[in-house]
């Protein structure tokens, strides 16, 4: 027990609001891999409450934490606009950082963090829990097998709390869609190259809050694409995920099961078949999957598996993400969570989406 305690990675919570107290506080307190040594909040009532609840000292100014040589890491759980300045100070002080989503309020700030962490040689990770869940891992595993070409990710949440009603593009439904953008981009793989978007503001309160958000992200020059659809309007809507690939497709409406269809390659990358050649090829695909060619025309699915995901996303993501952060710091495992660069890409895509709407054009991602 003594040995375990000594090996734990020391950490502190910066931001003791809803997320800090409902998730990172209890999770780090109970962790065998992290040792929560302090909490910090600019709000006196919140830090006092957190200190009492978690049984660790509280400070008002995070710089006081960063000056502690015994502190190895921090978890940044403030509102989004403060993530980057706080995380940058922490990285420069040599602390490993786990930062809540979205990583920053601009791509420059987000990628600046990634650069700084690489330079300082510290671990940086962004809190996208679906990536650590059974659902996320299995969806990604199958996507890696089917060579994705076209994806659809919907995220209908219904009206969010009043705190999310703000005109900035890290508030509103975008606050939640950041998870979907991250999951979609991770699952599709490849390099995003362009974004088209449409947003709806003020449908609910007549203000400037983005409450409907639709975006199309192209990859690798446009040969691969994902559409993301989200809003605060779709009460009890099913959240469909469907990825169509060269070697099959995967879909889910409940995050607890995946429908997987597998078949031989439909396209030959980089090569367009002459019509006659394609007929031959189509017959081969049909023979390998459906039998007679006509059945391919009917599109009867073959090789359909339903993969049940036994656990819900919650149990594994609860604590798993923070413990994984500790494991990466100690070198017990390589980073599987979202890196600062992954988080930067999500911020860059979000920023491009808003610019696409402002200009009415497709935004090229460099
Ligand atoms: N990954 C997820 O699933 C998930 C879920 C919920 C929230 N979040 C994210 O967590 C973050 C916090 O959300 P929340 O709901 O807890 O917000 P919140 O407003 O309830 O809490 C934020 C806290 O940060 C404090 N704070 C602000 N500036 C500070 C500073 N300079 N130093 C110290 N403390 C400071 C505030 O006083 C407040 O207590 C947001 O970025 C949000 O998007 C992520």
mmCIF file with all atom_site columns, C-alpha atoms in Angstrom, residues 1-2 5 28 41 66 116 140 155 190 228 230 252 359-360:
data_model
loop_
_atom_site.group_PDB
_atom_site.id
_atom_site.type_symbol
_atom_site.label_atom_id
_atom_site.label_alt_id
_atom_site.label_comp_id
_atom_site.label_asym_id
_atom_site.label_entity_id
_atom_site.label_seq_id
_atom_site.pdbx_PDB_ins_code
_atom_site.Cartn_x
_atom_site.Cartn_y
_atom_site.Cartn_z
_atom_site.occupancy
_atom_site.B_iso_or_equiv
_atom_site.pdbx_formal_charge
_atom_site.auth_seq_id
_atom_site.auth_comp_id
_atom_site.auth_asym_id
_atom_site.auth_atom_id
_atom_site.pdbx_PDB_model_num
ATOM 1  C CA . UNK A 1 1   ? 0.000   0.000  0.000   1.00 0.00 ? 1   UNK A CA 1
ATOM 2  C CA . UNK A 1 2   ? 2.874   2.323  0.960   1.00 0.00 ? 2   UNK A CA 1
ATOM 3  C CA . UNK A 1 5   ? 1.038   5.673  -2.544  1.00 0.00 ? 5   UNK A CA 1
ATOM 4  C CA . UNK A 1 28  ? -8.676  11.495 -8.573  1.00 0.00 ? 28  UNK A CA 1
ATOM 5  C CA . UNK A 1 41  ? -10.648 28.080 -7.693  1.00 0.00 ? 41  UNK A CA 1
ATOM 6  C CA . UNK A 1 66  ? 2.654   25.698 -10.232 1.00 0.00 ? 66  UNK A CA 1
ATOM 7  C CA . UNK A 1 116 ? 4.868   24.003 -25.823 1.00 0.00 ? 116 UNK A CA 1
ATOM 8  C CA . UNK A 1 140 ? -12.567 3.028  -34.019 1.00 0.00 ? 140 UNK A CA 1
ATOM 9  C CA . UNK A 1 155 ? -25.740 14.336 -31.796 1.00 0.00 ? 155 UNK A CA 1
ATOM 10 C CA . UNK A 1 190 ? -6.660  10.759 -42.395 1.00 0.00 ? 190 UNK A CA 1
ATOM 11 C CA . UNK A 1 228 ? -21.916 15.968 -38.338 1.00 0.00 ? 228 UNK A CA 1
ATOM 12 C CA . UNK A 1 230 ? -26.287 18.347 -33.911 1.00 0.00 ? 230 UNK A CA 1
ATOM 13 C CA . UNK A 1 252 ? -24.991 2.348  -34.166 1.00 0.00 ? 252 UNK A CA 1
ATOM 14 C CA . UNK A 1 359 ? -18.174 33.762 -45.477 1.00 0.00 ? 359 UNK A CA 1
ATOM 15 C CA . UNK A 1 360 ? -20.602 31.330 -47.106 1.00 0.00 ? 360 UNK A CA 1
#
